[in-house]
PDB file of C-alpha atoms in Angstrom:
ATOM      1  CA  MET A  19     -11.768  14.985 -19.731  1.00 59.00           C
ATOM      2  CA  SER A  20      -8.143  13.951 -20.144  1.00 78.00           C
ATOM      3  CA  GLU A  21      -6.496  11.591 -17.694  1.00 89.00           C
ATOM      4  CA  PRO A  22      -4.605  13.284 -14.841  1.00 95.00           C
ATOM      5  CA  LEU A  23      -0.848  13.217 -15.278  1.00 96.00           C
ATOM      6  CA  VAL A  24      -0.383  12.369 -11.601  1.00 97.00           C
ATOM      7  CA  LEU A  25      -2.643   9.945  -9.729  1.00 97.00           C
ATOM      8  CA  VAL A  26      -3.179  10.688  -6.040  1.00 97.00           C
ATOM      9  CA  GLN A  27      -4.012   8.307  -3.191  1.00 97.00           C
ATOM     10  CA  THR A  28      -3.730   8.403   0.586  1.00 97.00           C
ATOM     11  CA  HIS A  29      -3.187   5.506   2.961  1.00 97.00           C
ATOM     12  CA  GLY A  30      -3.422   6.720   6.529  1.00 97.00           C
ATOM     13  CA  ARG A  31      -0.661   9.282   6.991  1.00 97.00           C
ATOM     14  CA  VAL A  32       1.027   8.347   3.698  1.00 98.00           C
ATOM     15  CA  ALA A  33       0.283   9.996   0.344  1.00 98.00           C
ATOM     16  CA  VAL A  34       1.111   8.127  -2.873  1.00 98.00           C
ATOM     17  CA  LEU A  35       1.654  10.060  -6.108  1.00 98.00           C
ATOM     18  CA  THR A  36       1.872   7.991  -9.299  1.00 98.00           C
ATOM     19  CA  LEU A  37       3.213   9.463 -12.538  1.00 97.00           C
ATOM     20  CA  ASN A  38       0.632   8.673 -15.211  1.00 96.00           C
ATOM     21  CA  ARG A  39       2.075   8.971 -18.726  1.00 94.00           C
ATOM     22  CA  PRO A  40       2.550   5.256 -19.489  1.00 93.00           C
ATOM     23  CA  LYS A  41       2.722   5.673 -23.269  1.00 92.00           C
ATOM     24  CA  ALA A  42       5.580   8.169 -22.846  1.00 92.00           C
ATOM     25  CA  LEU A  43       7.295   6.057 -20.162  1.00 95.00           C
ATOM     26  CA  ASN A  44       6.337   8.794 -17.685  1.00 95.00           C
ATOM     27  CA  ALA A  45       8.532  11.373 -19.408  1.00 92.00           C
ATOM     28  CA  LEU A  46       8.654  14.555 -17.347  1.00 93.00           C
ATOM     29  CA  SER A  47       7.147  17.700 -18.810  1.00 89.00           C
ATOM     30  CA  ASN A  48       6.328  21.066 -17.288  1.00 89.00           C
ATOM     31  CA  GLU A  49       2.709  19.926 -17.070  1.00 92.00           C
ATOM     32  CA  VAL A  50       3.600  16.731 -15.197  1.00 94.00           C
ATOM     33  CA  VAL A  51       5.794  18.617 -12.751  1.00 94.00           C
ATOM     34  CA  ALA A  52       3.128  21.303 -12.245  1.00 94.00           C
ATOM     35  CA  GLU A  53       0.570  18.624 -11.272  1.00 96.00           C
ATOM     36  CA  LEU A  54       3.129  16.923  -9.059  1.00 96.00           C
ATOM     37  CA  ALA A  55       4.021  20.180  -7.307  1.00 96.00           C
ATOM     38  CA  GLN A  56       0.354  21.088  -6.834  1.00 96.00           C
ATOM     39  CA  ALA A  57      -0.390  17.747  -5.188  1.00 97.00           C
ATOM     40  CA  ILE A  58       2.662  17.937  -2.949  1.00 97.00           C
ATOM     41  CA  ARG A  59       1.820  21.483  -1.845  1.00 97.00           C
ATOM     42  CA  GLY A  60      -1.534  20.183  -0.678  1.00 97.00           C
ATOM     43  CA  PHE A  61       0.044  17.357   1.284  1.00 98.00           C
ATOM     44  CA  GLU A  62       2.690  19.641   2.751  1.00 97.00           C
ATOM     45  CA  ALA A  63      -0.124  21.738   4.213  1.00 97.00           C
ATOM     46  CA  ASP A  64      -2.122  18.704   5.410  1.00 97.00           C
ATOM     47  CA  PRO A  65      -1.381  17.900   9.086  1.00 96.00           C
ATOM     48  CA  ASN A  66      -2.760  14.396   8.542  1.00 97.00           C
ATOM     49  CA  ILE A  67      -0.005  13.463   6.049  1.00 98.00           C
ATOM     50  CA  SER A  68       3.553  12.735   7.186  1.00 98.00           C
ATOM     51  CA  VAL A  69       5.202  10.976   4.214  1.00 98.00           C
ATOM     52  CA  ILE A  70       4.883  11.281   0.438  1.00 98.00           C
ATOM     53  CA  VAL A  71       5.697   8.373  -1.894  1.00 98.00           C
ATOM     54  CA  LEU A  72       6.440   9.067  -5.553  1.00 98.00           C
ATOM     55  CA  THR A  73       6.281   6.218  -8.072  1.00 98.00           C
ATOM     56  CA  GLY A  74       5.610   5.311 -11.703  1.00 97.00           C
ATOM     57  CA  ASN A  75       4.770   1.902 -13.148  1.00 97.00           C
ATOM     58  CA  GLU A  76       6.647  -1.378 -13.509  1.00 96.00           C
ATOM     59  CA  LYS A  77       8.116  -0.371 -16.863  1.00 97.00           C
ATOM     60  CA  ALA A  78       9.274   3.139 -15.951  1.00 97.00           C
ATOM     61  CA  PHE A  79       9.531   5.412 -12.963  1.00 98.00           C
ATOM     62  CA  ALA A  80      10.324   8.211 -15.412  1.00 97.00           C
ATOM     63  CA  ALA A  81      12.411   7.670 -18.536  1.00 92.00           C
ATOM     64  CA  GLY A  82      13.648  11.239 -18.691  1.00 84.00           C
ATOM     65  CA  ALA A  83      12.443  14.671 -19.702  1.00 79.00           C
ATOM     66  CA  ASP A  84      10.071  15.158 -22.630  1.00 77.00           C
ATOM     67  CA  ILE A  85      12.654  15.350 -25.444  1.00 82.00           C
ATOM     68  CA  GLY A  86      10.019  15.735 -28.142  1.00 78.00           C
ATOM     69  CA  ALA A  87       8.846  18.946 -26.513  1.00 78.00           C
ATOM     70  CA  MET A  88      12.402  20.211 -25.997  1.00 82.00           C
ATOM     71  CA  SER A  89      13.958  19.419 -29.356  1.00 82.00           C
ATOM     72  CA  GLN A  90      13.207  22.771 -31.010  1.00 86.00           C
ATOM     73  CA  TRP A  91      13.945  25.018 -28.022  1.00 87.00           C
ATOM     74  CA  ASN A  92      16.847  27.463 -28.080  1.00 90.00           C
ATOM     75  CA  PHE A  93      18.808  29.207 -25.339  1.00 92.00           C
ATOM     76  CA  SER A  94      16.337  32.073 -25.045  1.00 92.00           C
ATOM     77  CA  ASP A  95      13.440  29.646 -24.687  1.00 88.00           C
ATOM     78  CA  VAL A  96      14.934  27.690 -21.792  1.00 87.00           C
ATOM     79  CA  TYR A  97      16.602  30.657 -20.088  1.00 89.00           C
ATOM     80  CA  ASN A  98      13.671  33.065 -20.245  1.00 88.00           C
ATOM     81  CA  ALA A  99      11.257  30.351 -19.106  1.00 83.00           C
ATOM     82  CA  ASP A 100      13.662  29.374 -16.293  1.00 85.00           C
ATOM     83  CA  TYR A 101      13.239  25.747 -17.374  1.00 86.00           C
ATOM     84  CA  LEU A 102      13.888  23.386 -14.440  1.00 86.00           C
ATOM     85  CA  GLY A 103      13.176  26.264 -12.037  1.00 88.00           C
ATOM     86  CA  GLY A 104       9.731  27.110 -10.670  1.00 90.00           C
ATOM     87  CA  ASP A 105       7.758  23.974  -9.819  1.00 91.00           C
ATOM     88  CA  TRP A 106      10.786  21.811 -10.592  1.00 90.00           C
ATOM     89  CA  GLN A 107      12.812  23.732  -8.016  1.00 91.00           C
ATOM     90  CA  TYR A 108       9.980  23.647  -5.484  1.00 93.00           C
ATOM     91  CA  LEU A 109      10.260  19.856  -5.244  1.00 92.00           C
ATOM     92  CA  ARG A 110      13.737  20.283  -3.758  1.00 90.00           C
ATOM     93  CA  ASP A 111      12.341  22.253  -0.838  1.00 92.00           C
ATOM     94  CA  VAL A 112       9.612  19.853   0.310  1.00 96.00           C
ATOM     95  CA  ARG A 113       9.832  19.561   4.095  1.00 96.00           C
ATOM     96  CA  LYS A 114       8.102  16.223   4.593  1.00 98.00           C
ATOM     97  CA  PRO A 115       9.942  13.019   3.606  1.00 98.00           C
ATOM     98  CA  LEU A 116       9.763  12.060  -0.062  1.00 98.00           C
ATOM     99  CA  ILE A 117      10.318   8.401  -0.955  1.00 98.00           C
ATOM    100  CA  ALA A 118      10.901   7.356  -4.568  1.00 98.00           C
ATOM    101  CA  ALA A 119       9.616   3.853  -5.347  1.00 98.00           C
ATOM    102  CA  VAL A 120      11.454   3.044  -8.566  1.00 98.00           C
ATOM    103  CA  ALA A 121      10.734   0.230 -11.004  1.00 98.00           C
ATOM    104  CA  GLY A 122      11.907   0.087 -14.595  1.00 98.00           C
ATOM    105  CA  TYR A 123      13.681   3.058 -16.124  1.00 98.00           C
ATOM    106  CA  ALA A 124      14.805   6.065 -14.100  1.00 98.00           C
ATOM    107  CA  LEU A 125      16.829   7.911 -16.708  1.00 97.00           C
ATOM    108  CA  GLY A 126      17.897  11.515 -17.153  1.00 95.00           C
ATOM    109  CA  GLY A 127      15.342  13.715 -15.442  1.00 94.00           C
ATOM    110  CA  GLY A 128      13.754  10.604 -13.977  1.00 96.00           C
ATOM    111  CA  CYS A 129      17.000   9.614 -12.268  1.00 97.00           C
ATOM    112  CA  GLU A 130      17.414  13.210 -11.102  1.00 97.00           C
ATOM    113  CA  LEU A 131      13.874  13.294  -9.717  1.00 97.00           C
ATOM    114  CA  ALA A 132      14.542  10.078  -7.805  1.00 97.00           C
ATOM    115  CA  MET A 133      17.791  11.492  -6.405  1.00 97.00           C
ATOM    116  CA  LEU A 134      15.947  14.612  -5.286  1.00 95.00           C
ATOM    117  CA  CYS A 135      13.827  12.392  -3.017  1.00 97.00           C
ATOM    118  CA  ASP A 136      15.033  11.516   0.474  1.00 97.00           C
ATOM    119  CA  MET A 137      15.100   7.758  -0.115  1.00 97.00           C
ATOM    120  CA  ILE A 138      15.085   5.574  -3.208  1.00 98.00           C
ATOM    121  CA  ILE A 139      13.605   2.110  -2.857  1.00 98.00           C
ATOM    122  CA  ALA A 140      14.422   0.253  -6.051  1.00 98.00           C
ATOM    123  CA  ALA A 141      12.742  -2.761  -7.581  1.00 98.00           C
ATOM    124  CA  GLU A 142      15.077  -5.454  -8.881  1.00 98.00           C
ATOM    125  CA  ASN A 143      14.191  -4.436 -12.450  1.00 98.00           C
ATOM    126  CA  ALA A 144      15.084  -0.752 -11.930  1.00 98.00           C
ATOM    127  CA  ARG A 145      17.630   0.848 -14.252  1.00 98.00           C
ATOM    128  CA  PHE A 146      19.327   4.189 -13.581  1.00 98.00           C
ATOM    129  CA  GLY A 147      21.296   6.461 -15.879  1.00 97.00           C
ATOM    130  CA  GLN A 148      22.092   9.956 -17.128  1.00 97.00           C
ATOM    131  CA  PRO A 149      22.070   9.656 -20.941  1.00 96.00           C
ATOM    132  CA  GLU A 150      21.879  13.392 -21.714  1.00 95.00           C
ATOM    133  CA  ILE A 151      25.384  13.467 -23.218  1.00 96.00           C
ATOM    134  CA  LYS A 152      24.019  11.408 -26.145  1.00 95.00           C
ATOM    135  CA  LEU A 153      21.652  14.291 -26.938  1.00 93.00           C
ATOM    136  CA  GLY A 154      24.371  16.941 -27.028  1.00 94.00           C
ATOM    137  CA  ILE A 155      23.477  18.331 -23.596  1.00 94.00           C
ATOM    138  CA  ILE A 156      24.274  17.579 -19.952  1.00 95.00           C
ATOM    139  CA  PRO A 157      22.082  16.722 -16.971  1.00 95.00           C
ATOM    140  CA  GLY A 158      20.309  19.870 -15.808  1.00 92.00           C
ATOM    141  CA  TYR A 159      18.305  18.832 -12.746  1.00 93.00           C
ATOM    142  CA  GLY A 160      21.049  17.693 -10.389  1.00 94.00           C
ATOM    143  CA  GLY A 161      22.734  14.900 -12.325  1.00 95.00           C
ATOM    144  CA  THR A 162      26.173  16.533 -12.168  1.00 96.00           C
ATOM    145  CA  GLN A 163      25.641  17.689  -8.572  1.00 94.00           C
ATOM    146  CA  ARG A 164      23.641  15.146  -6.551  1.00 95.00           C
ATOM    147  CA  LEU A 165      25.088  12.126  -8.343  1.00 96.00           C
ATOM    148  CA  PRO A 166      28.744  12.698  -7.312  1.00 96.00           C
ATOM    149  CA  ARG A 167      27.604  13.453  -3.773  1.00 93.00           C
ATOM    150  CA  ALA A 168      25.794  10.116  -3.727  1.00 95.00           C
ATOM    151  CA  ILE A 169      28.302   7.832  -5.461  1.00 96.00           C
ATOM    152  CA  GLY A 170      31.567   9.794  -5.723  1.00 96.00           C
ATOM    153  CA  LYS A 171      33.305  11.659  -8.544  1.00 97.00           C
ATOM    154  CA  ALA A 172      34.740   8.669 -10.421  1.00 97.00           C
ATOM    155  CA  LYS A 173      31.451   6.773 -10.692  1.00 97.00           C
ATOM    156  CA  ALA A 174      29.517   9.936 -11.540  1.00 97.00           C
ATOM    157  CA  MET A 175      31.977  10.768 -14.332  1.00 97.00           C
ATOM    158  CA  ASP A 176      31.531   7.259 -15.694  1.00 97.00           C
ATOM    159  CA  LEU A 177      27.735   7.456 -15.784  1.00 97.00           C
ATOM    160  CA  VAL A 178      27.452  11.026 -17.075  1.00 98.00           C
ATOM    161  CA  LEU A 179      30.215  10.907 -19.712  1.00 98.00           C
ATOM    162  CA  THR A 180      29.437   7.456 -21.124  1.00 98.00           C
ATOM    163  CA  ALA A 181      25.632   7.486 -20.657  1.00 97.00           C
ATOM    164  CA  ARG A 182      25.941   3.996 -19.170  1.00 96.00           C
ATOM    165  CA  MET A 183      22.854   2.518 -17.542  1.00 97.00           C
ATOM    166  CA  ILE A 184      23.225   0.644 -14.253  1.00 98.00           C
ATOM    167  CA  SER A 185      21.085  -2.001 -12.582  1.00 98.00           C
ATOM    168  CA  ALA A 186      19.383  -1.670  -9.223  1.00 98.00           C
ATOM    169  CA  GLN A 187      22.007  -3.979  -7.752  1.00 98.00           C
ATOM    170  CA  GLU A 188      24.887  -1.819  -8.987  1.00 98.00           C
ATOM    171  CA  ALA A 189      23.079   1.324  -7.825  1.00 98.00           C
ATOM    172  CA  ASP A 190      22.775  -0.280  -4.400  1.00 98.00           C
ATOM    173  CA  GLN A 191      26.484  -1.112  -4.309  1.00 97.00           C
ATOM    174  CA  MET A 192      27.311   2.493  -5.240  1.00 97.00           C
ATOM    175  CA  GLY A 193      25.080   3.904  -2.493  1.00 96.00           C
ATOM    176  CA  LEU A 194      22.602   5.516  -4.887  1.00 97.00           C
ATOM    177  CA  VAL A 195      19.566   3.662  -3.521  1.00 98.00           C
ATOM    178  CA  SER A 196      18.423   2.853   0.003  1.00 97.00           C
ATOM    179  CA  ARG A 197      17.098  -0.666  -0.611  1.00 97.00           C
ATOM    180  CA  VAL A 198      16.502  -3.144  -3.433  1.00 98.00           C
ATOM    181  CA  VAL A 199      13.356  -5.256  -3.217  1.00 98.00           C
ATOM    182  CA  PRO A 200      11.626  -7.821  -5.447  1.00 98.00           C
ATOM    183  CA  THR A 201       9.846  -6.039  -8.289  1.00 98.00           C
ATOM    184  CA  GLU A 202       6.437  -7.482  -7.447  1.00 97.00           C
ATOM    185  CA  GLN A 203       6.832  -6.293  -3.827  1.00 98.00           C
ATOM    186  CA  LEU A 204       7.985  -2.741  -4.562  1.00 98.00           C
ATOM    187  CA  MET A 205       4.913  -0.885  -3.313  1.00 98.00           C
ATOM    188  CA  GLU A 206       4.328  -3.292  -0.418  1.00 98.00           C
ATOM    189  CA  LYS A 207       7.876  -2.815   0.871  1.00 98.00           C
ATOM    190  CA  THR A 208       7.841   0.923   0.180  1.00 98.00           C
ATOM    191  CA  MET A 209       4.602   1.353   2.094  1.00 98.00           C
ATOM    192  CA  GLU A 210       6.079  -0.556   5.036  1.00 98.00           C
ATOM    193  CA  VAL A 211       8.930   1.952   5.151  1.00 98.00           C
ATOM    194  CA  ALA A 212       6.593   4.917   4.658  1.00 98.00           C
ATOM    195  CA  GLN A 213       4.173   3.747   7.347  1.00 98.00           C
ATOM    196  CA  THR A 214       7.052   3.234   9.778  1.00 97.00           C
ATOM    197  CA  ILE A 215       8.253   6.804   9.221  1.00 98.00           C
ATOM    198  CA  ALA A 216       4.675   8.116   9.393  1.00 97.00           C
ATOM    199  CA  SER A 217       4.255   6.506  12.821  1.00 97.00           C
ATOM    200  CA  MET A 218       7.005   8.737  14.219  1.00 97.00           C
ATOM    201  CA  SER A 219       6.510  12.281  15.481  1.00 97.00           C
ATOM    202  CA  LEU A 220       6.194  14.543  12.434  1.00 97.00           C
ATOM    203  CA  PRO A 221       8.221  17.439  13.956  1.00 96.00           C
ATOM    204  CA  SER A 222      11.045  14.990  14.717  1.00 97.00           C
ATOM    205  CA  VAL A 223      10.890  13.507  11.219  1.00 97.00           C
ATOM    206  CA  MET A 224      10.995  16.930   9.561  1.00 96.00           C
ATOM    207  CA  MET A 225      13.868  18.156  11.738  1.00 96.00           C
ATOM    208  CA  ALA A 226      15.806  14.946  11.112  1.00 97.00           C
ATOM    209  CA  LYS A 227      15.377  15.494   7.363  1.00 95.00           C
ATOM    210  CA  GLU A 228      16.500  19.117   7.681  1.00 95.00           C
ATOM    211  CA  SER A 229      19.560  18.085   9.684  1.00 96.00           C
ATOM    212  CA  ILE A 230      20.654  15.376   7.258  1.00 95.00           C
ATOM    213  CA  ASN A 231      20.230  17.781   4.343  1.00 93.00           C
ATOM    214  CA  ARG A 232      22.354  20.341   6.180  1.00 93.00           C
ATOM    215  CA  ALA A 233      25.110  17.717   6.474  1.00 91.00           C
ATOM    216  CA  TYR A 234      24.801  17.122   2.734  1.00 85.00           C
ATOM    217  CA  GLU A 235      25.217  20.818   1.903  1.00 85.00           C
ATOM    218  CA  SER A 236      27.445  22.349   4.630  1.00 89.00           C
ATOM    219  CA  GLY A 237      30.617  21.836   6.633  1.00 91.00           C
ATOM    220  CA  LEU A 238      30.806  19.614   9.713  1.00 93.00           C
ATOM    221  CA  SER A 239      30.952  22.394  12.326  1.00 95.00           C
ATOM    222  CA  GLU A 240      27.909  24.189  10.924  1.00 93.00           C
ATOM    223  CA  GLY A 241      26.054  20.905  10.544  1.00 94.00           C
ATOM    224  CA  LEU A 242      26.760  19.859  14.138  1.00 95.00           C
ATOM    225  CA  MET A 243      25.487  23.195  15.448  1.00 95.00           C
ATOM    226  CA  PHE A 244      22.344  22.919  13.297  1.00 93.00           C
ATOM    227  CA  GLU A 245      21.752  19.377  14.567  1.00 94.00           C
ATOM    228  CA  ARG A 246      22.234  20.402  18.193  1.00 95.00           C
ATOM    229  CA  ARG A 247      19.797  23.318  17.925  1.00 95.00           C
ATOM    230  CA  ASN A 248      17.151  21.070  16.324  1.00 94.00           C
ATOM    231  CA  PHE A 249      17.730  18.543  19.105  1.00 94.00           C
ATOM    232  CA  HIS A 250      17.219  21.288  21.687  1.00 96.00           C
ATOM    233  CA  ALA A 251      14.115  22.614  19.900  1.00 96.00           C
ATOM    234  CA  LEU A 252      12.359  19.260  19.994  1.00 95.00           C
ATOM    235  CA  PHE A 253      12.249  19.453  23.792  1.00 96.00           C
ATOM    236  CA  SER A 254       9.531  22.072  23.341  1.00 96.00           C
ATOM    237  CA  THR A 255       7.178  19.602  21.608  1.00 96.00           C
ATOM    238  CA  GLU A 256       4.353  17.551  23.094  1.00 96.00           C
ATOM    239  CA  ASP A 257       5.650  14.514  21.244  1.00 95.00           C
ATOM    240  CA  GLN A 258       8.992  14.635  23.049  1.00 96.00           C
ATOM    241  CA  LYS A 259       7.189  14.476  26.397  1.00 96.00           C
ATOM    242  CA  GLU A 260       4.982  11.631  25.164  1.00 94.00           C
ATOM    243  CA  GLY A 261       7.831   9.695  23.559  1.00 96.00           C
ATOM    244  CA  MET A 262      10.026   9.756  26.652  1.00 96.00           C
ATOM    245  CA  ALA A 263       7.096   9.046  28.987  1.00 96.00           C
ATOM    246  CA  ALA A 264       6.158   6.046  26.854  1.00 95.00           C
ATOM    247  CA  PHE A 265       9.735   4.759  27.010  1.00 96.00           C
ATOM    248  CA  VAL A 266       9.837   5.053  30.807  1.00 97.00           C
ATOM    249  CA  GLU A 267       6.413   3.444  31.125  1.00 97.00           C
ATOM    250  CA  LYS A 268       7.333   0.654  28.673  1.00 97.00           C
ATOM    251  CA  ARG A 269       4.482   1.299  26.217  1.00 96.00           C
ATOM    252  CA  GLN A 270       4.070   2.496  22.635  1.00 95.00           C
ATOM    253  CA  PRO A 271       3.971   6.299  22.248  1.00 95.00           C
ATOM    254  CA  ASP A 272       0.805   8.015  21.044  1.00 95.00           C
ATOM    255  CA  PHE A 273       2.248  10.881  19.030  1.00 95.00           C
ATOM    256  CA  LYS A 274       0.032  13.885  18.230  1.00 95.00           C
ATOM    257  CA  HIS A 275       2.543  15.355  15.748  1.00 95.00           C
ATOM    258  CA  LYS A 276       2.817  18.518  17.829  1.00 95.00           C
TER     259      LYS A 276
END
C-alpha cells in the first residue's frame, strides 16, 4: 500500500494533520487536498476535537501546487474541473479553528493554504512567497485576495508581482503570521497554543472565529450586529453558566462544550 498523503494524529482535543509528500516538498495536488478535506470533515463532526493543526516538515510546509501535474492543462481542463473549487474550497468553510504550523517553504498554494488557516505559527526558518508570476500565471487560491487583506496593497503587490520570498521575521513584521518561534520548537509551541484554545468552550471558540471572519469580509455595522447576536446566543449554552459560575467561585471552569 502507498503511504498516505496526509498523516493524522490526535492529542486530547487537538488533531494534527501532517502533509506527507517530502520528496515533492509537500506540493499540493487534488489528491493531497482530497485526503486533507476528508480528514478535516471527520474532525469537524467529532465532538471530542476542538482545534485542528496543519503542518508539513522542517524543509517545507508546502512548496506550492503540483506544477508537474498542471503544466499540460488548458483552460477547459481547469475550468470544467473547477480546479481550486470542491475540496479546496471546503477548507475555507471549516468551522473549528485551523492553525498552520509552518517551517521551511510556504510558497504559492502552500502560502495560500497557510493564509486560509486562522493562525500561522512560523518557525524561524519559514519562507513565504507567491511565485506564480514566474510561471506565467497568478495566484489562484487567495494570494491576490487574502494577502492584501493581511499585509496591505503595497506589500502584496511587491510579493505577487516580483515573486519575492520573505523570511518568517519579515512576515511577522507585515502581520502575515501570528508568532515566530524557534524552528526546533515549532510543534511544541504550536501545541501549547492549540491546547489553550481547546481548553475553552467549543461553542464560544467557533462563534469567536465566525465573528472575526465576518469582520474580515463585511462592513463594521454588519460585523458589530453579527458579533452582538453571537454574544447574546452564547447565554443559552451550558458553558456560559459554568464559565461565569467558575469565575464567581474563583475556580477553573469545567467546560462540557455545550
